[in-house]
């Protein structure tokens, strides 16, 4: 009997264990997920967020954030305290590589923005902005109170604030004072290009026409030996160099204007890097044009003797012959270069033909061997 009772007891205990394990499993499966994180509701953070969300799109851009820190660090003589800087610090409160000063540097402000832009969207939403307020609550509370209570300084000699003094929510009509943004690369490129184009049209091209007129007068036999048009070798070379430089500047400016909106960002940056040198050269040419346009008084013209005139004529004839010879040599050089290019291209074509014939022959030999 005892053995029978013991066996029945063991048989009765087995399903009880299975039942308890199934209950634990059901409890585990029915465990509820953790409650969602509550939405941040700091009134100071909401006030600042609405005030500096100038686009009214539910986020604060980098410029808005920079303006907030600029207003925060702005100096007001009526303040009885100085705002503690919102510096980017580590857990111990030590600035990360920067000296703690009374004002934020622009770089440090940008680092703050990157620190709280957790989703790397380029903007701060309300949740991310609450993180910023939470970390700098102590410093920002006086700033919020000052913004929301502008009449606190009405008895002092404080200049009118940059935000309106009227009833109602401060963020509804506030327009924070901000400096105009720096011109973009495209705007700077357009202004510099227009500046050079104006100088080309008004100064350089008329100056080039004057130089070309002087050069053409030397081809006239009646005026070739006139004392008033006598030039030294150095002056003649300077005239040629000025004409070449004007041609390079004007052609470059006109080419960039012709491209219009199709010009690439790399070309814009390259032009802006070269602009100081181009503008300096254009200014030098403009000074020469101004000096050439100045009328020469009669007493300023030196009187030349007959012997000097004869020497100048001989020298001018030599210079003229050399210039003509140089021009002819340049034409010959260009013709030879063109001929060389043609020969090179023809040779390359012949080489390609021979290579193709060789490949075809090799393929035919391989085919015959396989047969």
Short mmCIF file of C-alpha atoms in Angstrom, two decimals:
data_model
loop_
_atom_site.label_atom_id
_atom_site.label_comp_id
_atom_site.label_asym_id
_atom_site.label_seq_id
_atom_site.Cartn_x
_atom_site.Cartn_y
_atom_site.Cartn_z
CA UNK A 1 0.00 0.00 0.00
CA UNK A 2 2.78 2.37 0.90
CA UNK A 3 4.51 1.66 -2.39
CA UNK A 4 1.27 2.28 -4.32
CA UNK A 5 0.64 5.60 -2.52
CA UNK A 6 4.20 6.72 -3.15
CA UNK A 7 3.94 5.91 -6.87
CA UNK A 8 0.61 7.76 -7.13
CA UNK A 9 2.12 10.72 -5.31
CA UNK A 10 5.05 10.86 -7.79
CA UNK A 11 2.65 10.56 -10.75
CA UNK A 12 0.58 13.41 -9.33
CA UNK A 13 3.59 15.65 -8.81
CA UNK A 14 4.83 15.48 -12.41
CA UNK A 15 1.95 17.40 -14.10
CA UNK A 16 2.12 20.03 -11.32
CA UNK A 17 5.73 20.86 -12.32
CA UNK A 18 4.76 21.11 -15.98
CA UNK A 19 1.87 23.38 -15.07
CA UNK A 20 4.05 25.76 -13.06
CA UNK A 21 6.61 26.04 -15.92
CA UNK A 22 3.85 26.81 -18.44
CA UNK A 23 2.50 29.56 -16.16
CA UNK A 24 5.96 31.15 -15.94
CA UNK A 25 6.22 31.01 -19.74
CA UNK A 26 2.82 32.69 -20.14
CA UNK A 27 3.85 35.42 -17.68
CA UNK A 28 7.06 36.01 -19.61
CA UNK A 29 5.21 36.23 -22.92
CA UNK A 30 2.64 38.62 -21.51
CA UNK A 31 5.25 41.00 -20.09
CA UNK A 32 4.35 44.50 -21.23
CA UNK A 33 6.91 46.68 -23.08
CA UNK A 34 8.43 49.57 -21.13
CA UNK A 35 6.36 52.76 -21.20
CA UNK A 36 7.38 55.32 -23.86
CA UNK A 37 9.73 58.07 -22.82
CA UNK A 38 7.73 61.14 -21.79
CA UNK A 39 7.91 64.17 -24.02
CA UNK A 40 10.12 66.95 -22.61
CA UNK A 41 8.09 69.84 -21.25
CA UNK A 42 10.51 72.38 -19.81
CA UNK A 43 8.76 75.77 -20.18
CA UNK A 44 12.07 77.65 -20.47
CA UNK A 45 13.21 75.35 -23.26
CA UNK A 46 9.89 75.70 -25.07
CA UNK A 47 10.04 79.50 -24.83
CA UNK A 48 13.57 79.69 -26.21
CA UNK A 49 12.78 77.12 -28.90
CA UNK A 50 9.74 79.06 -30.14
CA UNK A 51 11.61 82.35 -30.01
CA UNK A 52 14.55 81.19 -32.11
CA UNK A 53 12.60 78.91 -34.46
CA UNK A 54 12.40 81.81 -36.91
CA UNK A 55 11.28 79.67 -39.85
CA UNK A 56 8.40 78.28 -37.75
CA UNK A 57 9.09 74.76 -39.04
CA UNK A 58 9.55 73.02 -35.71
CA UNK A 59 13.35 73.04 -35.69
CA UNK A 60 16.29 75.36 -34.98
CA UNK A 61 18.92 75.74 -37.66
CA UNK A 62 22.63 76.29 -37.08
CA UNK A 63 22.21 80.03 -37.75
CA UNK A 64 19.37 80.22 -35.23
CA UNK A 65 21.51 78.45 -32.64
CA UNK A 66 24.46 80.78 -33.33
CA UNK A 67 22.14 83.78 -32.91
CA UNK A 68 20.88 82.42 -29.60
CA UNK A 69 24.42 82.17 -28.24
CA UNK A 70 25.30 85.61 -29.67
CA UNK A 71 22.31 87.17 -27.88
CA UNK A 72 23.18 85.23 -24.74
CA UNK A 73 26.75 86.54 -24.70
CA UNK A 74 25.83 90.07 -25.81
CA UNK A 75 27.11 92.72 -23.41
CA UNK A 76 24.52 94.97 -21.76
CA UNK A 77 25.82 97.67 -19.38
CA UNK A 78 22.63 97.42 -17.27
CA UNK A 79 23.33 93.82 -16.30
CA UNK A 80 24.52 93.31 -12.76
CA UNK A 81 26.11 90.01 -13.74
CA UNK A 82 27.96 88.47 -16.61
CA UNK A 83 26.52 85.50 -18.42
CA UNK A 84 28.51 82.33 -17.78
CA UNK A 85 29.68 80.99 -21.11
CA UNK A 86 28.01 77.87 -22.48
CA UNK A 87 31.33 76.17 -23.16
CA UNK A 88 31.68 72.66 -24.54
CA UNK A 89 33.01 70.76 -21.50
CA UNK A 90 33.63 67.21 -20.39
CA UNK A 91 32.01 65.44 -17.44
CA UNK A 92 34.29 67.25 -14.99
CA UNK A 93 33.33 70.67 -16.37
CA UNK A 94 36.72 71.30 -17.98
CA UNK A 95 36.62 72.93 -21.44
CA UNK A 96 37.64 70.53 -24.21
CA UNK A 97 40.73 72.21 -25.63
CA UNK A 98 39.49 75.78 -25.24
CA UNK A 99 40.09 78.47 -22.66
CA UNK A 100 36.97 79.49 -20.80
CA UNK A 101 36.38 83.11 -21.74
CA UNK A 102 33.51 85.52 -21.22
CA UNK A 103 32.30 84.98 -24.77
CA UNK A 104 31.87 81.92 -26.94
CA UNK A 105 34.01 81.62 -29.99
CA UNK A 106 32.19 80.81 -33.21
CA UNK A 107 34.01 77.50 -33.47
CA UNK A 108 33.05 76.48 -29.95
CA UNK A 109 29.42 77.38 -30.64
CA UNK A 110 29.51 75.19 -33.73
CA UNK A 111 30.89 72.35 -31.63
CA UNK A 112 27.99 72.78 -29.22
CA UNK A 113 25.52 72.54 -32.09
CA UNK A 114 27.16 69.35 -33.41
CA UNK A 115 27.09 67.89 -29.92
CA UNK A 116 23.30 68.13 -29.60
CA UNK A 117 22.43 67.42 -33.25
CA UNK A 118 22.23 63.71 -32.48
CA UNK A 119 20.45 62.68 -35.70
CA UNK A 120 22.92 64.70 -37.86
CA UNK A 121 20.06 66.44 -39.67
CA UNK A 122 21.66 69.89 -39.52
CA UNK A 123 18.87 71.16 -37.23
CA UNK A 124 17.79 70.78 -33.59
CA UNK A 125 14.29 69.52 -32.87
CA UNK A 126 12.53 70.21 -29.57
CA UNK A 127 13.82 67.01 -27.93
CA UNK A 128 17.45 67.77 -28.87
CA UNK A 129 17.03 71.37 -27.75
CA UNK A 130 15.76 70.15 -24.37
CA UNK A 131 19.06 68.28 -23.99
CA UNK A 132 20.93 71.54 -24.49
CA UNK A 133 18.72 73.36 -21.96
CA UNK A 134 19.09 70.50 -19.46
CA UNK A 135 22.90 70.67 -19.56
CA UNK A 136 23.05 74.49 -19.27
CA UNK A 137 19.92 75.16 -17.23
CA UNK A 138 21.76 77.15 -14.57
CA UNK A 139 23.34 79.56 -17.07
CA UNK A 140 20.28 80.00 -19.29
CA UNK A 141 17.60 80.68 -16.67
CA UNK A 142 18.64 84.36 -16.17
CA UNK A 143 18.77 84.79 -19.93
CA UNK A 144 15.23 83.46 -20.34
CA UNK A 145 13.99 85.71 -17.56
CA UNK A 146 15.64 88.72 -19.18
CA UNK A 147 14.06 87.96 -22.56
CA UNK A 148 10.59 87.37 -21.17
CA UNK A 149 10.74 90.45 -18.86
CA UNK A 150 12.14 93.26 -21.04
CA UNK A 151 10.68 95.98 -18.81
CA UNK A 152 13.00 95.01 -15.97
CA UNK A 153 15.45 97.70 -17.19
CA UNK A 154 12.94 100.44 -18.01
CA UNK A 155 14.39 102.89 -15.44
CA UNK A 156 17.94 102.56 -16.68
CA UNK A 157 19.61 104.24 -19.63
CA UNK A 158 19.48 101.05 -21.63
CA UNK A 159 19.01 101.47 -25.37
CA UNK A 160 15.83 100.00 -26.87
CA UNK A 161 16.04 96.22 -26.97
CA UNK A 162 16.21 94.38 -30.23
CA UNK A 163 12.88 92.62 -29.47
CA UNK A 164 9.44 94.34 -29.21
CA UNK A 165 8.18 95.48 -25.82
CA UNK A 166 4.55 94.42 -26.00
CA UNK A 167 2.18 92.10 -24.26
CA UNK A 168 1.65 88.54 -25.21
CA UNK A 169 4.13 85.75 -25.78
CA UNK A 170 7.61 87.12 -26.39
CA UNK A 171 8.35 84.57 -29.05
CA UNK A 172 5.34 85.54 -31.18
CA UNK A 173 6.86 88.79 -32.51
CA UNK A 174 10.52 88.57 -31.60
CA UNK A 175 13.00 88.99 -34.43
CA UNK A 176 16.54 88.49 -33.06
CA UNK A 177 19.09 90.92 -34.34
CA UNK A 178 21.52 89.17 -36.64
CA UNK A 179 24.31 90.31 -38.86
CA UNK A 180 23.74 89.91 -42.57
CA UNK A 181 25.11 86.55 -43.71
CA UNK A 182 28.39 86.61 -45.63
CA UNK A 183 27.98 86.46 -49.39
CA UNK A 184 27.97 83.01 -50.89
CA UNK A 185 30.65 81.80 -53.27
CA UNK A 186 28.37 82.37 -56.26
CA UNK A 187 27.49 85.93 -55.19
CA UNK A 188 31.15 86.76 -54.58
CA UNK A 189 32.08 85.27 -57.94
CA UNK A 190 29.41 87.31 -59.74
CA UNK A 191 30.46 90.58 -58.07
CA UNK A 192 34.18 90.07 -58.81
CA UNK A 193 33.45 89.04 -62.40
CA UNK A 194 31.20 92.06 -62.94
CA UNK A 195 33.91 94.31 -61.48
CA UNK A 196 36.47 92.99 -63.95
CA UNK A 197 34.01 93.13 -66.86
CA UNK A 198 33.25 96.79 -66.14
CA UNK A 199 36.96 97.61 -66.08
CA UNK A 200 37.48 95.75 -69.35
CA UNK A 201 34.67 97.59 -71.12
CA UNK A 202 35.43 101.05 -69.78
CA UNK A 203 39.24 101.08 -69.55
CA UNK A 204 41.11 98.11 -70.97
CA UNK A 205 39.43 97.77 -74.36
CA UNK A 206 39.71 101.52 -75.17
CA UNK A 207 43.34 101.37 -74.08
CA UNK A 208 43.91 98.40 -76.39
CA UNK A 209 42.37 100.30 -79.29
CA UNK A 210 44.78 103.17 -78.60
CA UNK A 211 47.74 100.81 -78.55
CA UNK A 212 46.65 99.15 -81.78
CA UNK A 213 46.32 102.57 -83.40
CA UNK A 214 49.86 103.38 -82.38
CA UNK A 215 51.06 100.07 -83.77
CA UNK A 216 49.22 100.62 -87.06
CA UNK A 217 50.75 104.04 -87.50
CA UNK A 218 54.14 102.39 -87.79
CA UNK A 219 52.99 100.53 -90.91
CA UNK A 220 52.15 103.82 -92.63
CA UNK A 221 55.23 104.90 -94.70
CA UNK A 222 54.29 108.57 -94.32
CA UNK A 223 54.27 108.36 -90.51
CA UNK A 224 56.83 105.63 -89.90
CA UNK A 225 59.73 108.01 -89.36
CA UNK A 226 57.83 110.84 -87.72
CA UNK A 227 59.66 112.00 -84.57
CA UNK A 228 56.44 111.98 -82.49
CA UNK A 229 55.95 108.23 -83.03
CA UNK A 230 59.52 107.12 -82.35
CA UNK A 231 59.69 104.31 -79.79
CA UNK A 232 62.54 102.52 -78.18
CA UNK A 233 62.86 98.75 -78.26
CA UNK A 234 61.78 98.48 -74.65
CA UNK A 235 58.70 100.60 -75.23
CA UNK A 236 57.75 98.53 -78.27
CA UNK A 237 57.98 95.32 -76.28
CA UNK A 238 55.91 96.86 -73.49
CA UNK A 239 53.19 97.74 -75.98
CA UNK A 240 53.09 94.15 -77.22
CA UNK A 241 53.00 92.80 -73.68
CA UNK A 242 50.17 95.16 -72.70
CA UNK A 243 48.10 94.09 -75.70
CA UNK A 244 48.66 90.41 -74.94
CA UNK A 245 47.76 90.91 -71.27
CA UNK A 246 44.56 92.79 -72.15
CA UNK A 247 43.59 90.02 -74.56
CA UNK A 248 44.12 87.35 -71.89
CA UNK A 249 42.12 89.22 -69.24
CA UNK A 250 39.20 90.11 -71.50
CA UNK A 251 38.98 86.66 -73.08
CA UNK A 252 38.99 85.01 -69.64
CA UNK A 253 36.27 87.34 -68.31
CA UNK A 254 34.09 86.97 -71.40
CA UNK A 255 34.46 83.18 -71.36
CA UNK A 256 33.28 82.98 -67.74
CA UNK A 257 30.37 85.32 -68.43
CA UNK A 258 29.40 83.21 -71.43
CA UNK A 259 29.17 80.08 -69.26
CA UNK A 260 26.70 81.80 -66.94
CA UNK A 261 25.04 79.39 -64.51
CA UNK A 262 26.82 76.39 -66.05
CA UNK A 263 30.16 77.28 -64.44
CA UNK A 264 31.34 74.77 -61.86
CA UNK A 265 32.13 75.43 -58.21
CA UNK A 266 35.79 74.50 -58.81
CA UNK A 267 36.08 77.15 -61.52
CA UNK A 268 34.51 79.73 -59.19
CA UNK A 269 37.02 79.02 -56.43
CA UNK A 270 39.89 79.04 -58.90
CA UNK A 271 38.78 82.42 -60.26
CA UNK A 272 38.42 83.88 -56.75
CA UNK A 273 41.93 82.69 -55.88
CA UNK A 274 43.39 84.32 -59.00
CA UNK A 275 41.28 87.49 -58.75
CA UNK A 276 43.77 89.58 -56.68
CA UNK A 277 46.54 89.02 -59.25
CA UNK A 278 44.23 89.63 -62.22
CA UNK A 279 42.80 92.79 -60.66
CA UNK A 280 46.28 94.09 -59.81
CA UNK A 281 47.37 93.60 -63.44
CA UNK A 282 44.20 95.32 -64.68
CA UNK A 283 44.80 98.24 -62.30
CA UNK A 284 48.34 98.62 -63.62
CA UNK A 285 47.04 98.72 -67.19
CA UNK A 286 44.42 101.26 -66.15
CA UNK A 287 47.12 103.51 -64.70
CA UNK A 288 49.04 103.29 -67.98
CA UNK A 289 45.89 104.17 -69.92
CA UNK A 290 45.31 107.15 -67.65
CA UNK A 291 48.89 108.34 -68.11
CA UNK A 292 48.63 107.94 -71.90
CA UNK A 293 45.38 109.91 -72.00
CA UNK A 294 46.97 112.86 -70.18
CA UNK A 295 47.59 115.70 -72.67
CA UNK A 296 51.22 116.69 -73.14
CA UNK A 297 52.00 120.40 -73.09
CA UNK A 298 54.08 121.96 -75.86
CA UNK A 299 56.89 122.83 -73.50
CA UNK A 300 57.13 119.19 -72.37
CA UNK A 301 58.12 117.99 -75.86
CA UNK A 302 61.92 118.03 -76.09
CA UNK A 303 63.43 119.51 -79.22
CA UNK A 304 65.48 117.00 -81.20
CA UNK A 305 68.43 117.78 -83.41
CA UNK A 306 68.79 116.54 -86.99
CA UNK A 307 71.50 114.09 -85.97
CA UNK A 308 69.30 112.59 -83.28
CA UNK A 309 66.42 112.29 -85.72
CA UNK A 310 68.60 110.39 -88.20
CA UNK A 311 69.79 108.00 -85.51
CA UNK A 312 66.25 107.39 -84.33
CA UNK A 313 65.13 106.64 -87.89
CA UNK A 314 67.90 104.06 -88.33
CA UNK A 315 67.09 102.47 -85.01
CA UNK A 316 63.36 102.45 -85.75
CA UNK A 317 64.02 100.79 -89.10
CA UNK A 318 66.02 98.08 -87.40
CA UNK A 319 63.32 97.55 -84.78
CA UNK A 320 60.65 97.42 -87.44
CA UNK A 321 62.57 94.84 -89.44
CA UNK A 322 63.12 92.73 -86.33
CA UNK A 323 59.44 92.89 -85.42
CA UNK A 324 58.43 91.85 -88.90
CA UNK A 325 60.97 89.02 -88.81
CA UNK A 326 59.65 87.90 -85.44
CA UNK A 327 56.11 87.88 -86.78
CA UNK A 328 57.19 85.81 -89.78
CA UNK A 329 59.07 83.38 -87.54
CA UNK A 330 56.02 82.96 -85.35
CA UNK A 331 53.93 82.10 -88.43
CA UNK A 332 56.54 79.58 -89.51
CA UNK A 333 56.65 78.07 -86.05
CA UNK A 334 52.87 77.72 -85.98
CA UNK A 335 52.89 76.12 -89.44
CA UNK A 336 55.58 73.63 -88.37
CA UNK A 337 53.69 72.75 -85.20
CA UNK A 338 50.52 72.20 -87.20
CA UNK A 339 52.39 70.04 -89.70
CA UNK A 340 54.00 68.07 -86.88
CA UNK A 341 50.59 67.41 -85.33
CA UNK A 342 49.27 66.19 -88.65
CA UNK A 343 52.25 63.89 -89.14
CA UNK A 344 51.93 62.57 -85.59
CA UNK A 345 48.23 61.86 -86.08
CA UNK A 346 48.89 60.17 -89.42
CA UNK A 347 51.63 58.06 -87.87
CA UNK A 348 49.35 57.06 -85.04
CA UNK A 349 46.66 56.03 -87.51
CA UNK A 350 49.17 53.94 -89.49
CA UNK A 351 50.37 52.28 -86.30
CA UNK A 352 46.80 51.41 -85.36
CA UNK A 353 46.25 49.94 -88.83
CA UNK A 354 49.42 47.82 -88.60
CA UNK A 355 48.46 46.67 -85.14
CA UNK A 356 45.01 45.64 -86.39
CA UNK A 357 46.52 43.81 -89.37
CA UNK A 358 48.98 42.02 -87.08
CA UNK A 359 46.16 40.95 -84.76
CA UNK A 360 44.09 39.71 -87.72
CA UNK A 361 47.06 37.79 -89.11
CA UNK A 362 47.78 36.22 -85.74
CA UNK A 363 44.16 35.20 -85.40
CA UNK A 364 44.18 33.69 -88.90
CA UNK A 365 47.37 31.72 -88.14
CA UNK A 366 45.83 30.38 -84.94
CA UNK A 367 42.68 29.37 -86.83
CA UNK A 368 44.72 27.54 -89.52
CA UNK A 369 46.72 25.72 -86.84
CA UNK A 370 43.55 24.50 -85.19
CA UNK A 371 42.25 23.23 -88.54
#
